[in-house]
């Protein structure tokens, strides 16, 4: 767990009150993470011989809990959501999907491909592991600048959907030097190819980049896709073109309203709330899986 500027106000206020009680002044507790809260956190870290960074991360909170601090419930997710989905890739090197299922997880998305130059070697064995554990399985492609249909074919070749796999276009700014961002037209070509091959539109995953591109109006083709939305805040509203999001990636394991670890996954991990019940999540997978 971490407490930061994205945490619910009641959690920040409890942290501020604790720091004040420890003689590490943050001013009047107001539930807003500002410079005084960071300074109070640094003072607490210095007093307890911790690494001084002004961030209330796991080591700092462990020291605080030994002194009686208890974070209030974040009340997350809000009513109408189930918090049983997570997403991983090769960057999550230590994963036990059977433990994730036993710990209450219901579904997992995994990276399959990126542009035309990368496929995730963990994808296939983890797909088998997830099926054996009873987890619902989803696959995503990280799009980059270039022909969308060609990328969609590359994705399908490696994802090998089994009839109950959710397919997703990860539509965000590119992270690899030398590659460019996928344009909205290229994204539309990608999802149209998937539709032509499977009879179903894939999901769209997006956050800041998708919001920027649809700032003034939605896109008629992308809007046919269900939405997996990235927003590390306690509340979220969908971008133009969608009236709702089905999945809400609310944390990367560090930032967000609740950073509780995923059972069976070592280290930080993305978590996703589904808008509906556990039964509706299973039905959603049956409806949209290919």
Coordinates of N, CA and C in Angstrom, one line a residue, residues 9 29 31 36 55 61 77 101 107 123 126 146 149 194 226 277:
X9 N -9.5 11.2 0.0 CA -9.2 12.3 0.9 C -9.2 11.8 2.4
X29 N -5.1 19.1 9.1 CA -5.5 18.0 8.1 C -6.7 18.4 7.2
X31 N -7.1 16.5 4.0 CA -7.3 15.5 3.0 C -6.7 15.7 1.6
X36 N 3.2 20.5 2.3 CA 3.3 20.3 3.7 C 3.2 18.8 4.2
X55 N 7.6 10.3 0.4 CA 6.5 9.4 -0.2 C 6.1 8.4 0.9
X61 N 5.0 3.2 5.6 CA 3.7 2.9 6.2 C 3.9 1.7 7.2
X77 N -13.6 -0.7 -4.5 CA -14.3 0.1 -5.5 C -15.6 0.6 -5.1
X101 N -6.1 -16.9 -8.3 CA -7.5 -17.4 -8.3 C -7.9 -17.8 -6.9
X107 N -10.3 -12.9 -13.2 CA -9.9 -12.7 -14.6 C -8.6 -12.0 -14.7
X123 N 3.3 -15.3 -22.5 CA 1.9 -15.3 -22.8 C 1.4 -16.7 -22.9
X126 N 1.4 -18.9 -19.6 CA 0.5 -18.3 -18.6 C -1.0 -18.5 -19.1
X146 N 1.9 2.7 -37.6 CA 2.0 1.7 -38.7 C 0.7 1.1 -39.1
X149 N -4.1 -2.9 -39.7 CA -4.6 -4.2 -40.0 C -3.4 -5.2 -39.9
X194 N -9.9 -7.0 -36.7 CA -10.3 -8.0 -35.7 C -11.8 -8.3 -35.9
X226 N -15.9 -2.0 -26.7 CA -16.1 -1.8 -25.3 C -14.8 -1.2 -24.7
X277 N -21.5 -7.3 -11.6 CA -21.3 -8.3 -10.6 C -20.3 -9.4 -11.2

